[in-house]
Coordinates of C-alpha atoms and ligand atoms in Angstrom, one line a residue:
M1 CA -35.3 -6.0 -1.8
P2 CA -36.0 -9.2 -3.6
E3 CA -38.4 -9.2 -6.5
L4 CA -41.7 -10.8 -5.5
S5 CA -44.0 -12.1 -8.2
R6 CA -47.7 -12.8 -7.8
T7 CA -47.0 -16.5 -7.6
G8 CA -44.9 -16.1 -4.4
E9 CA -41.6 -16.6 -6.3
R10 CA -38.9 -14.3 -4.8
V11 CA -35.7 -13.4 -6.8
F12 CA -32.6 -12.2 -5.0
R13 CA -29.8 -10.8 -7.2
G14 CA -26.1 -11.1 -6.2
I15 CA -22.7 -11.6 -7.7
P16 CA -22.3 -14.8 -9.7
V17 CA -19.0 -16.4 -8.6
S18 CA -19.2 -20.1 -9.6
T19 CA -21.2 -21.2 -12.6
G20 CA -23.8 -23.9 -12.6
I21 CA -27.5 -24.3 -11.6
C22 CA -28.8 -26.2 -8.7
R23 CA -32.1 -26.5 -6.9
G24 CA -33.2 -28.0 -3.6
T25 CA -34.1 -27.4 0.0
V26 CA -32.5 -24.5 1.6
L27 CA -30.3 -24.7 4.7
V28 CA -29.8 -21.4 6.5
M29 CA -26.6 -21.5 8.5
G30 CA -26.0 -19.7 11.7
R31 CA -24.4 -16.4 11.3
N32 CA -22.0 -14.4 13.5
N33 CA -23.4 -13.4 16.8
D34 CA -23.3 -9.8 15.8
C35 CA -26.1 -10.5 13.4
I36 CA -28.6 -11.1 16.2
P37 CA -31.8 -9.2 15.4
L38 CA -32.6 -6.5 17.9
R39 CA -36.0 -6.9 19.5
S40 CA -37.5 -5.1 22.5
I41 CA -40.1 -6.9 24.5
G42 CA -43.0 -5.9 26.7
E43 CA -43.4 -6.7 30.4
D44 CA -45.8 -9.5 29.6
E45 CA -43.4 -11.2 27.3
I46 CA -40.7 -11.7 30.0
P47 CA -42.0 -15.1 31.3
G48 CA -42.1 -16.4 27.7
E49 CA -38.5 -15.3 27.0
M50 CA -37.3 -16.9 30.3
E51 CA -39.0 -20.1 29.2
R52 CA -37.2 -19.9 25.8
L53 CA -33.9 -19.5 27.6
H54 CA -34.6 -22.5 29.8
Q55 CA -35.6 -24.6 26.7
A56 CA -32.5 -23.5 24.7
L57 CA -30.2 -24.5 27.6
V58 CA -31.8 -28.0 27.8
V59 CA -31.6 -28.6 24.1
T60 CA -28.0 -27.3 23.9
R61 CA -27.0 -29.6 26.8
Q62 CA -28.5 -32.6 24.9
Q63 CA -26.6 -31.6 21.7
I64 CA -23.3 -31.3 23.5
L65 CA -23.8 -34.6 25.3
E66 CA -24.5 -36.2 21.9
V67 CA -21.4 -34.7 20.3
Q68 CA -19.4 -35.8 23.3
R69 CA -20.7 -39.3 23.0
K70 CA -19.8 -39.5 19.3
V71 CA -16.3 -38.0 19.8
G72 CA -15.8 -40.4 22.8
E73 CA -16.7 -43.4 20.5
A74 CA -14.5 -42.2 17.7
M75 CA -11.5 -40.8 19.5
G76 CA -11.6 -41.9 23.1
A77 CA -12.7 -40.4 26.4
G78 CA -9.7 -38.1 26.6
D79 CA -10.7 -36.1 23.5
A80 CA -14.4 -36.1 24.5
S81 CA -13.6 -34.5 27.9
I82 CA -13.0 -31.1 26.3
F83 CA -16.8 -30.9 26.1
D84 CA -17.0 -31.0 29.9
A85 CA -15.9 -27.3 29.7
H86 CA -18.8 -26.6 27.3
L87 CA -21.3 -28.2 29.7
L88 CA -19.9 -26.1 32.6
V89 CA -20.8 -22.9 30.6
L90 CA -24.4 -24.1 30.6
E91 CA -24.4 -24.4 34.4
D92 CA -22.7 -21.1 35.1
E93 CA -25.2 -19.5 37.4
T94 CA -23.7 -16.0 37.3
L95 CA -24.0 -16.0 33.6
I96 CA -27.6 -17.2 33.5
E97 CA -28.5 -14.7 36.3
E98 CA -27.0 -11.8 34.3
V99 CA -28.9 -12.8 31.2
S100 CA -32.1 -12.9 33.2
R101 CA -31.4 -9.5 34.7
A102 CA -30.8 -8.1 31.2
I103 CA -34.1 -9.5 30.0
H104 CA -36.0 -8.0 33.0
Q105 CA -34.3 -4.7 33.2
K106 CA -33.5 -3.8 29.5
K107 CA -36.6 -5.5 28.1
V108 CA -34.8 -7.2 25.3
S109 CA -35.2 -10.6 23.7
V110 CA -33.4 -13.5 25.2
E111 CA -31.1 -13.9 22.2
Q112 CA -30.1 -10.3 22.4
A113 CA -29.5 -10.5 26.2
F114 CA -27.6 -13.7 25.9
S115 CA -25.3 -12.7 23.1
Q116 CA -24.4 -9.4 24.8
V117 CA -23.7 -11.0 28.2
A118 CA -21.9 -14.0 26.8
E119 CA -19.7 -11.8 24.6
K120 CA -18.8 -9.6 27.5
Y121 CA -17.7 -12.7 29.5
A122 CA -15.8 -14.1 26.5
A123 CA -14.0 -10.8 25.9
T124 CA -13.0 -10.5 29.5
L125 CA -11.7 -14.0 29.6
G126 CA -9.9 -13.6 26.2
A127 CA -8.1 -10.5 27.4
I128 CA -6.5 -12.2 30.4
D129 CA -2.9 -13.2 29.9
D130 CA -3.4 -16.8 30.7
E131 CA -3.7 -19.5 28.2
Y132 CA -6.2 -21.6 30.2
L133 CA -8.6 -18.7 30.6
R134 CA -8.2 -17.7 26.9
E135 CA -9.3 -21.2 26.0
R136 CA -12.4 -20.8 28.2
A137 CA -13.2 -17.7 26.1
A138 CA -13.3 -20.0 23.0
D139 CA -15.5 -22.5 24.9
M140 CA -17.8 -19.7 25.9
R141 CA -18.1 -18.5 22.2
D142 CA -18.7 -22.0 21.0
V143 CA -21.4 -22.7 23.4
T144 CA -22.9 -19.3 22.9
S145 CA -23.3 -19.8 19.2
R146 CA -24.9 -23.2 19.8
I147 CA -27.4 -21.6 22.2
L148 CA -28.1 -18.7 19.9
N149 CA -28.6 -21.1 17.0
N150 CA -31.2 -23.0 19.1
L151 CA -32.9 -19.8 20.1
L152 CA -33.1 -18.6 16.6
G153 CA -34.1 -21.9 15.1
R154 CA -31.0 -22.0 13.0
Q155 CA -29.0 -25.1 12.1
D156 CA -25.7 -25.9 13.7
N157 CA -22.9 -23.8 12.3
T158 CA -21.1 -26.8 10.8
L159 CA -21.4 -28.2 7.3
R160 CA -19.7 -31.4 8.1
N161 CA -22.6 -33.3 9.5
L162 CA -25.2 -32.8 6.7
T163 CA -27.4 -35.7 6.1
E164 CA -29.4 -34.3 3.2
A165 CA -28.3 -32.5 0.0
C166 CA -29.2 -28.9 0.3
V167 CA -28.6 -25.3 -1.0
V168 CA -26.6 -23.6 1.8
I169 CA -27.4 -19.9 2.6
S170 CA -25.2 -18.1 5.0
Y171 CA -24.0 -14.7 6.0
D172 CA -20.5 -15.7 4.9
L173 CA -18.4 -18.8 4.5
S174 CA -14.7 -18.9 5.3
P175 CA -12.3 -20.3 2.6
S176 CA -11.5 -23.1 5.0
A177 CA -15.1 -24.1 5.5
T178 CA -15.6 -24.0 1.7
A179 CA -12.6 -26.2 1.2
Q180 CA -14.3 -28.8 3.3
L181 CA -17.6 -28.8 1.6
D182 CA -19.0 -32.1 0.5
K183 CA -20.2 -31.7 -3.1
K184 CA -22.7 -34.5 -2.6
K185 CA -24.4 -32.7 0.2
V186 CA -23.9 -29.0 -0.7
L187 CA -25.5 -28.5 -4.1
G188 CA -24.6 -24.8 -4.1
F189 CA -24.3 -21.9 -1.8
A190 CA -25.2 -18.3 -1.5
T191 CA -23.9 -15.7 0.9
D192 CA -24.8 -12.2 2.1
I193 CA -21.3 -10.8 1.6
G194 CA -18.3 -11.5 -0.5
G195 CA -16.8 -10.7 -3.9
K196 CA -15.8 -12.5 -7.1
T197 CA -12.2 -13.0 -6.2
S198 CA -12.5 -13.9 -2.5
H199 CA -10.9 -17.2 -1.8
T200 CA -14.3 -18.6 -0.9
A201 CA -15.4 -17.9 -4.5
I202 CA -12.2 -19.4 -5.9
M203 CA -12.7 -22.6 -3.9
A204 CA -16.3 -22.8 -5.1
R205 CA -15.1 -22.7 -8.7
A206 CA -12.4 -25.3 -8.1
L207 CA -15.0 -27.6 -6.5
Q208 CA -17.5 -26.8 -9.3
I209 CA -20.2 -25.9 -6.8
P210 CA -22.6 -23.2 -8.1
A211 CA -22.2 -20.1 -5.9
V212 CA -23.6 -16.6 -5.6
V213 CA -22.3 -14.0 -3.1
G214 CA -23.1 -10.5 -2.2
L215 CA -26.9 -11.1 -1.7
K216 CA -27.0 -8.5 1.1
D217 CA -29.3 -9.8 3.9
V218 CA -30.6 -12.9 2.1
S219 CA -29.8 -15.2 5.1
A220 CA -32.1 -13.2 7.2
Q221 CA -34.9 -13.4 4.7
I222 CA -35.0 -17.1 4.0
R223 CA -35.9 -20.0 6.3
T224 CA -34.4 -23.4 6.4
G225 CA -36.7 -25.8 4.6
Q226 CA -37.8 -23.5 1.8
Y227 CA -37.2 -24.6 -1.8
A228 CA -34.9 -22.5 -4.0
L229 CA -33.0 -22.5 -7.3
L230 CA -29.5 -21.1 -7.5
D231 CA -28.3 -19.7 -10.8
G232 CA -24.5 -19.4 -10.6
Y233 CA -24.3 -18.0 -14.2
N234 CA -26.4 -14.9 -13.6
G235 CA -26.1 -14.5 -9.8
L236 CA -29.7 -15.3 -8.9
L237 CA -31.3 -17.0 -6.0
I238 CA -34.9 -17.8 -6.7
V239 CA -37.0 -18.9 -3.7
N240 CA -40.2 -20.8 -4.4
P241 CA -39.5 -21.0 -8.2
T242 CA -42.7 -21.3 -10.4
D243 CA -43.1 -24.2 -12.8
Q244 CA -42.4 -21.7 -15.6
T245 CA -39.0 -20.7 -14.1
L246 CA -38.1 -24.4 -13.5
F247 CA -39.0 -25.1 -17.2
E248 CA -36.8 -22.2 -18.4
Y249 CA -33.9 -23.4 -16.3
G250 CA -34.3 -26.9 -17.7
Q251 CA -33.6 -25.4 -21.1
L252 CA -30.5 -23.6 -19.8
V253 CA -29.1 -26.8 -18.3
R254 CA -29.6 -28.5 -21.7
N255 CA -27.7 -25.7 -23.4
K256 CA -24.9 -26.2 -20.9
V257 CA -24.7 -29.9 -21.8
N258 CA -24.3 -29.0 -25.5
I259 CA -21.5 -26.6 -24.7
E260 CA -19.7 -29.2 -22.6
D261 CA -19.8 -31.6 -25.5
K262 CA -18.1 -29.0 -27.7
L263 CA -15.5 -28.3 -25.0
R264 CA -14.8 -32.0 -24.6
D265 CA -13.6 -32.1 -28.2
V266 CA -10.6 -29.8 -27.4
E267 CA -9.5 -31.7 -24.3
D268 CA -6.6 -33.5 -26.0
K269 CA -5.7 -30.7 -28.4
P270 CA -2.9 -28.2 -27.9
A271 CA -3.6 -24.7 -26.6
V272 CA -2.5 -23.0 -29.8
T273 CA -3.9 -19.9 -31.5
L274 CA -5.3 -20.0 -35.1
D275 CA -2.0 -18.4 -36.3
G276 CA 0.2 -20.9 -34.5
K277 CA 1.2 -19.3 -31.2
Q278 CA 1.6 -21.9 -28.5
I279 CA 0.2 -20.7 -25.2
V280 CA 1.0 -22.5 -21.9
L281 CA -2.4 -23.3 -20.4
S282 CA -2.0 -24.6 -16.8
S283 CA -4.1 -25.1 -13.7
N284 CA -4.4 -23.4 -10.3
I285 CA -4.5 -25.9 -7.4
G286 CA -4.6 -25.8 -3.6
Q287 CA -3.6 -29.3 -2.7
A288 CA -1.9 -32.4 -4.0
R289 CA -5.2 -34.2 -4.5
D290 CA -6.1 -31.7 -7.2
I291 CA -3.6 -33.5 -9.6
M292 CA -6.4 -35.7 -11.0
A293 CA -8.4 -32.6 -11.9
V294 CA -5.3 -31.0 -13.6
K295 CA -4.8 -34.1 -15.7
A296 CA -8.5 -34.6 -16.5
A297 CA -8.8 -31.0 -17.6
G298 CA -6.1 -31.4 -20.2
S299 CA -3.9 -28.6 -18.9
E300 CA -0.1 -28.4 -19.0
G301 CA 0.9 -28.6 -15.4
V302 CA 0.3 -26.1 -12.6
G303 CA 0.8 -22.4 -13.0
L304 CA -0.2 -21.6 -9.4
F305 CA 0.0 -24.0 -6.4
R306 CA -1.6 -22.0 -3.5
T307 CA 0.3 -23.7 -0.7
E308 CA -1.8 -22.0 2.0
Y309 CA -4.3 -24.8 1.9
L310 CA -1.6 -27.1 3.4
F311 CA -1.6 -24.8 6.4
I312 CA -5.2 -24.1 7.1
N313 CA -7.9 -26.4 8.5
R314 CA -5.5 -27.9 11.0
E315 CA -4.2 -27.3 14.5
T316 CA -0.4 -27.3 13.8
L317 CA 2.0 -26.1 11.1
P318 CA 2.8 -28.7 8.5
T319 CA 6.4 -30.0 8.8
E320 CA 9.1 -29.7 6.1
E321 CA 8.7 -33.4 5.5
E322 CA 4.9 -33.2 5.1
Q323 CA 5.2 -30.3 2.7
Y324 CA 8.0 -32.0 0.7
Q325 CA 5.7 -35.0 0.3
A326 CA 2.9 -32.9 -1.0
Y327 CA 5.1 -30.8 -3.4
R328 CA 7.0 -33.9 -4.6
E329 CA 3.7 -35.8 -5.3
V330 CA 2.4 -33.0 -7.6
A331 CA 5.8 -32.5 -9.3
A332 CA 6.4 -36.2 -9.9
A333 CA 2.8 -36.8 -11.1
L334 CA 2.9 -34.0 -13.6
H335 CA 6.5 -34.3 -14.8
P336 CA 7.6 -33.2 -17.4
H337 CA 5.1 -30.4 -17.2
P338 CA 6.0 -27.5 -14.9
V339 CA 4.6 -27.0 -11.4
V340 CA 4.8 -23.4 -10.1
I341 CA 4.8 -23.5 -6.4
R342 CA 3.9 -20.2 -4.8
T343 CA 5.4 -19.6 -1.4
L344 CA 3.0 -19.2 1.5
D345 CA 0.4 -16.4 1.1
L346 CA -1.2 -16.3 4.5
G347 CA -3.2 -13.2 5.5
G348 CA -5.9 -11.3 3.7
D349 CA -8.8 -13.7 3.8
K350 CA -6.7 -16.8 4.6
F351 CA -5.8 -17.2 8.3
L352 CA -4.5 -19.8 10.6
T353 CA -6.6 -20.1 13.7
H354 CA -3.7 -21.5 15.7
L355 CA -1.1 -18.9 14.9
Q356 CA -1.3 -15.9 17.1
V357 CA -1.6 -13.4 14.3
P358 CA -2.9 -10.1 15.6
N359 CA -6.1 -8.6 14.2
E360 CA -5.3 -5.9 11.7
M361 CA -7.4 -2.9 10.5
N362 CA -6.5 -3.7 6.9
P363 CA -5.5 -7.3 6.5
F364 CA -5.0 -7.1 2.8
L365 CA -2.6 -4.2 3.3
G366 CA -1.0 -5.9 6.3
W367 CA 1.2 -8.7 7.4
R368 CA 0.7 -11.0 4.5
A369 CA 2.4 -13.3 2.1
I370 CA 6.1 -12.6 1.6
R371 CA 6.0 -9.9 4.3
F372 CA 5.0 -12.6 6.8
C373 CA 7.5 -15.1 5.5
L374 CA 10.5 -12.8 5.7
Q375 CA 9.8 -12.2 9.3
Q376 CA 8.7 -15.8 10.3
T377 CA 11.9 -17.3 8.9
E378 CA 11.4 -20.7 10.6
I379 CA 8.1 -21.2 8.8
F380 CA 9.7 -19.9 5.6
R381 CA 12.7 -22.1 6.0
A382 CA 10.7 -25.3 6.3
Q383 CA 8.7 -24.4 3.1
L384 CA 11.7 -23.3 1.1
R385 CA 13.6 -26.5 2.0
A386 CA 10.6 -28.6 1.1
I387 CA 10.2 -26.9 -2.3
L388 CA 13.9 -27.2 -3.0
R389 CA 13.9 -30.9 -2.2
A390 CA 10.8 -31.5 -4.4
S391 CA 12.6 -29.7 -7.3
A392 CA 14.9 -32.8 -7.6
E393 CA 11.9 -34.8 -8.6
G394 CA 10.0 -32.8 -11.2
N395 CA 9.8 -29.6 -13.2
V396 CA 9.4 -27.4 -10.2
K397 CA 9.4 -23.6 -10.4
M398 CA 8.8 -21.3 -7.4
M399 CA 7.3 -17.8 -7.1
Y400 CA 6.9 -15.3 -4.3
P401 CA 3.6 -13.6 -3.7
M402 CA 3.0 -9.9 -3.0
I403 CA 6.4 -8.6 -3.9
C404 CA 6.3 -4.8 -3.6
C405 CA 10.0 -3.9 -4.0
L406 CA 13.3 -5.2 -5.1
D407 CA 14.5 -5.6 -1.6
E408 CA 12.0 -8.2 -0.7
L409 CA 12.9 -10.3 -3.7
E410 CA 16.6 -10.0 -2.8
K411 CA 16.0 -11.0 0.8
A412 CA 13.9 -14.0 -0.2
N413 CA 16.6 -15.1 -2.7
E414 CA 19.3 -14.8 0.0
L415 CA 17.3 -17.2 2.2
V416 CA 16.9 -19.6 -0.8
E417 CA 20.7 -19.5 -1.3
K418 CA 21.3 -20.1 2.4
Y419 CA 19.0 -23.2 2.5
Q420 CA 20.6 -24.5 -0.8
L421 CA 23.9 -24.4 1.0
E422 CA 22.4 -26.2 4.0
L423 CA 20.9 -28.9 1.8
E424 CA 24.2 -29.3 -0.1
A425 CA 26.0 -29.7 3.2
E426 CA 23.5 -32.4 4.2
G427 CA 23.9 -34.1 0.9
I428 CA 20.3 -33.7 0.0
A429 CA 19.4 -33.3 -3.7
F430 CA 17.7 -30.3 -5.3
D431 CA 17.6 -28.7 -8.7
R432 CA 20.3 -26.1 -8.8
N433 CA 18.6 -24.4 -11.8
L434 CA 15.2 -24.0 -10.1
E435 CA 13.5 -21.1 -11.8
I436 CA 12.3 -18.4 -9.5
G437 CA 9.6 -15.9 -10.5
V438 CA 7.6 -13.2 -8.8
M439 CA 3.9 -12.5 -8.8
I440 CA 3.0 -9.1 -10.1
E441 CA 0.0 -8.2 -7.9
I442 CA 0.9 -4.8 -6.4
P443 CA 1.1 -1.8 -8.8
S444 CA 4.5 -0.9 -7.5
A445 CA 5.8 -4.3 -8.8
A446 CA 4.4 -3.6 -12.3
L447 CA 6.0 -0.2 -12.2
I448 CA 9.4 -1.6 -11.4
A449 CA 9.0 -4.7 -13.6
E450 CA 12.1 -3.7 -15.5
A451 CA 14.3 -4.0 -12.4
L452 CA 12.5 -7.2 -11.2
A453 CA 12.8 -8.8 -14.6
K454 CA 16.6 -8.7 -14.4
K455 CA 16.5 -10.9 -11.3
V456 CA 13.8 -13.5 -12.1
K457 CA 12.9 -16.1 -14.7
F458 CA 9.2 -15.3 -15.1
F459 CA 6.4 -13.0 -14.0
S460 CA 2.9 -14.3 -13.0
I461 CA 0.3 -11.6 -12.8
G462 CA -2.0 -12.0 -9.8
S463 CA -4.8 -10.0 -11.2
N464 CA -7.1 -10.6 -8.2
D465 CA -4.8 -8.5 -6.0
L466 CA -3.5 -6.3 -8.7
I467 CA -7.0 -5.0 -9.4
Q468 CA -7.9 -4.5 -5.7
Y469 CA -4.6 -2.6 -5.0
T470 CA -4.7 -0.5 -8.2
L471 CA -8.3 0.5 -7.9
A472 CA -8.4 0.5 -4.1
V473 CA -11.3 -1.9 -4.1
D474 CA -11.4 -4.5 -1.4
R475 CA -11.9 -7.8 -3.3
L476 CA -14.2 -9.1 -0.6
N477 CA -16.6 -6.1 -0.3
E478 CA -19.8 -6.6 -2.2
R479 CA -20.8 -2.9 -1.8
I480 CA -18.0 -1.8 -4.0
A481 CA -17.9 -4.9 -6.3
H482 CA -19.1 -2.7 -9.2
L483 CA -15.8 -0.8 -9.0
Y484 CA -13.8 -4.0 -9.2
D485 CA -13.1 -3.7 -12.9
P486 CA -10.7 -6.1 -14.6
A487 CA -10.9 -4.1 -17.9
H488 CA -10.0 -0.8 -16.3
P489 CA -7.5 1.0 -18.5
A490 CA -5.1 1.2 -15.6
I491 CA -5.1 -2.6 -15.3
L492 CA -4.5 -3.0 -19.0
R493 CA -1.5 -0.6 -18.8
L494 CA 0.0 -2.4 -15.9
I495 CA -0.3 -5.7 -17.6
Q496 CA 1.2 -4.2 -20.8
M497 CA 4.2 -2.7 -18.8
T498 CA 4.8 -6.0 -17.1
V499 CA 4.8 -8.0 -20.3
E500 CA 7.0 -5.5 -22.2
A501 CA 9.5 -5.4 -19.4
G502 CA 9.6 -9.2 -19.4
L503 CA 10.1 -9.4 -23.1
R504 CA 12.9 -6.8 -23.1
N505 CA 14.7 -9.0 -20.5
G506 CA 13.9 -12.4 -22.2
I507 CA 11.4 -13.7 -19.6
W508 CA 7.7 -14.8 -20.1
T509 CA 4.7 -13.4 -18.4
G510 CA 1.7 -15.4 -17.3
V511 CA -1.6 -14.6 -15.6
C512 CA -2.9 -16.7 -12.7
G513 CA -5.6 -14.5 -11.3
E514 CA -9.3 -15.1 -12.1
I515 CA -9.3 -12.9 -15.2
A516 CA -7.4 -15.6 -17.0
S517 CA -10.6 -17.6 -17.0
E518 CA -13.0 -14.8 -17.9
I519 CA -14.2 -15.4 -21.4
A520 CA -14.0 -11.8 -22.6
M521 CA -10.6 -11.3 -21.1
V522 CA -8.8 -14.3 -22.6
P523 CA -8.2 -12.9 -26.2
L524 CA -7.4 -9.5 -24.7
L525 CA -4.7 -10.9 -22.5
L526 CA -3.2 -12.9 -25.4
G527 CA -3.2 -9.7 -27.4
L528 CA -1.3 -7.9 -24.6
G529 CA 1.4 -10.5 -25.0
V530 CA 0.6 -12.9 -22.1
E531 CA 2.1 -16.3 -22.9
E532 CA 0.8 -18.4 -20.1
L533 CA -2.7 -18.6 -18.5
S534 CA -3.3 -20.5 -15.3
V535 CA -6.9 -21.2 -14.3
S536 CA -8.9 -23.4 -12.0
P537 CA -9.1 -26.9 -13.7
P538 CA -12.8 -26.7 -14.5
F539 CA -12.1 -23.7 -16.7
V540 CA -9.2 -25.2 -18.7
P541 CA -11.5 -26.5 -21.5
R542 CA -13.3 -23.3 -22.2
V543 CA -10.0 -21.2 -22.1
K544 CA -8.4 -23.7 -24.5
Y545 CA -11.5 -23.5 -26.8
L546 CA -11.1 -19.7 -26.8
I547 CA -7.3 -19.8 -27.4
R548 CA -7.8 -22.2 -30.3
R549 CA -10.3 -19.8 -31.9
T550 CA -8.2 -16.7 -31.4
K551 CA -6.0 -15.2 -34.2
L552 CA -3.2 -13.6 -32.3
S553 CA -2.8 -10.8 -34.9
E554 CA -6.5 -9.9 -34.4
A555 CA -6.1 -10.1 -30.6
K556 CA -3.2 -7.7 -30.8
E557 CA -5.4 -5.3 -32.7
L558 CA -8.0 -5.7 -30.0
A559 CA -5.4 -4.9 -27.3
D560 CA -4.0 -1.9 -29.2
A561 CA -7.4 -0.5 -29.7
S562 CA -8.4 -1.2 -26.0
L563 CA -5.3 0.6 -24.8
K564 CA -6.5 3.7 -26.5
L565 CA -9.8 3.7 -24.6
N566 CA -10.3 5.5 -21.3
S567 CA -13.2 3.5 -19.9
G568 CA -13.4 -0.1 -18.6
V569 CA -17.0 -0.3 -19.8
E570 CA -15.9 0.4 -23.4
I571 CA -12.9 -1.9 -23.2
L572 CA -15.1 -4.8 -21.8
A573 CA -17.7 -4.2 -24.4
R574 CA -15.1 -4.4 -27.2
A575 CA -13.4 -7.5 -25.7
Q576 CA -16.8 -9.1 -25.2
E577 CA -17.8 -8.5 -28.8
F578 CA -14.5 -10.0 -29.9
A579 CA -15.0 -13.1 -27.8
Q580 CA -18.6 -13.5 -28.7
R581 CA -17.7 -13.3 -32.4
I582 CA -15.1 -16.1 -32.2
A583 CA -16.9 -18.3 -29.6
P584 CA -20.6 -17.5 -29.7
S585 CA -21.6 -20.8 -28.0
L586 CA -19.8 -19.8 -24.8
F587 CA -22.2 -17.0 -24.3
E588 CA -25.4 -19.1 -24.5
N589 CA -25.9 -19.5 -20.7
Q590 CA -25.7 -15.8 -19.9
S591 CA -28.9 -13.8 -19.8
Ligands
PEP1 C1 -4.1 -13.1 -7.4 O1 -4.0 -12.3 -6.5 O2 -4.5 -12.9 -8.5 C2 -3.7 -14.5 -7.1 C3 -3.6 -15.4 -8.0 O3 -3.4 -14.8 -5.8 P1 -4.6 -15.0 -4.6 O4 -5.9 -15.0 -5.3 O5 -4.3 -16.3 -4.0 O6 -4.3 -13.9 -3.8
MG2 MG1 -2.8 -12.7 -4.8

């Protein structure tokens, strides 16, 4: 329940995932159809519900004709004709009659009747083994969600046509929708579900859009047009903020400007500890156009290139040539700094709509990342060849995600060797000494780090996944977010094991998960022996500021002491105390 003050201000508390403060008019986006409120109606309400149905069909028809006109002007009549199928759904008498029957017989609201009948139709069409009919199921769902949005007075489920800047509230946002957000129009966003290391949250941080997730049913409690303030530092959404609240937040924003001035001072300085240990501080990126942000942030190259974003938000797979151009562009622009390209990590919360990937009960434990690539060898081949080719033009390194056993590493390496031979035969250049590493993000990989270390040139700890797999806590599930504990003693031990196995075998260990940018965790990770930190570009300055204020010998003491503790709460408190002592100004915006 939100906290309601006498002044009408309502405060919703969620999980802060992207820092910053914004305020503005709220836009509540349409949710999934399964979020339709259940409402029984009386006999006397039936005519009114039928009239609402009629009105919604008329308005929806006008909207579709308008979209069709715009698409026709921009792309030609051929592309616009796909909307004919949408218009036909509106004229489907059998469907409309069945909705009417459900309203009369079951005495339920028109939206409830419509969503149930339309979903039944779509499911029947979708199950038929005929591509044409399956497409009609997609049309049906598309039109249904438009009609439901109109019935519920919700905005169209797209963020691309925003005309006014607003704070977006929704049940959920997919990583692909987030990647397309226009920062000028979306001041910030808040969602009912989600966790700190969901890819939606990661995208929000990269875009520097304030975001709060896990606000339970906030999207059902707020209306489009209300005024709200979003606090991405403390995870608050404040609807109808009072003048006092706005004044206090003005102060917070001024503090933030002061901190940013301090951080700007370290931009051109090296990431070196007080006792002289050079740390590689690099950036996490998702596309070639992020190069500018990497350079502006003052980081040394890229420690994680999430290549999935080349594959999503499109209808077809990217070709080898297209991928090569993207990888080459990044490698050449950042040369001589390294660019660690991670091979495709599809699955989990990142999907391709056009690939027929079956629904899975546990997608994060399923057909994901290297598991997918080792079976889809044509897709993998195009990517590996593209990466190999790009290695001729920069300091490229490559790593495999989600390695759980030695066998997977060996199989992937065999494919790399095969494609190297292919390129050689074709006379195409590549770097024969391309360094290959693995991500340590499954506990089994940390436990066999000694064996893996003998076959790779580096480790990169994917803490987002390592935490979810070690603690069995779904990284997207807000109900168990309190158990998602980066400072859990088990996580510290797995990091320690990995680093030590690496050192014994002469290879370095980095961290590219979100903990690498958490203020309290940075000195602790350095103390554990991590030599590279890769973070979203906006966080590079603050991580550098922390590194430059850390004395490695003290950080080692912190790590040793932490490894003796049995509770994540105690470890975090100690790490926080350490970080606060060396960099108090970084804590000023946290309440
Ligand atoms: C991780 O798991 O920490 C990681 C960096 O990979 P991703 O977040 O893309 O799964
Ligand atoms: Mg991962």
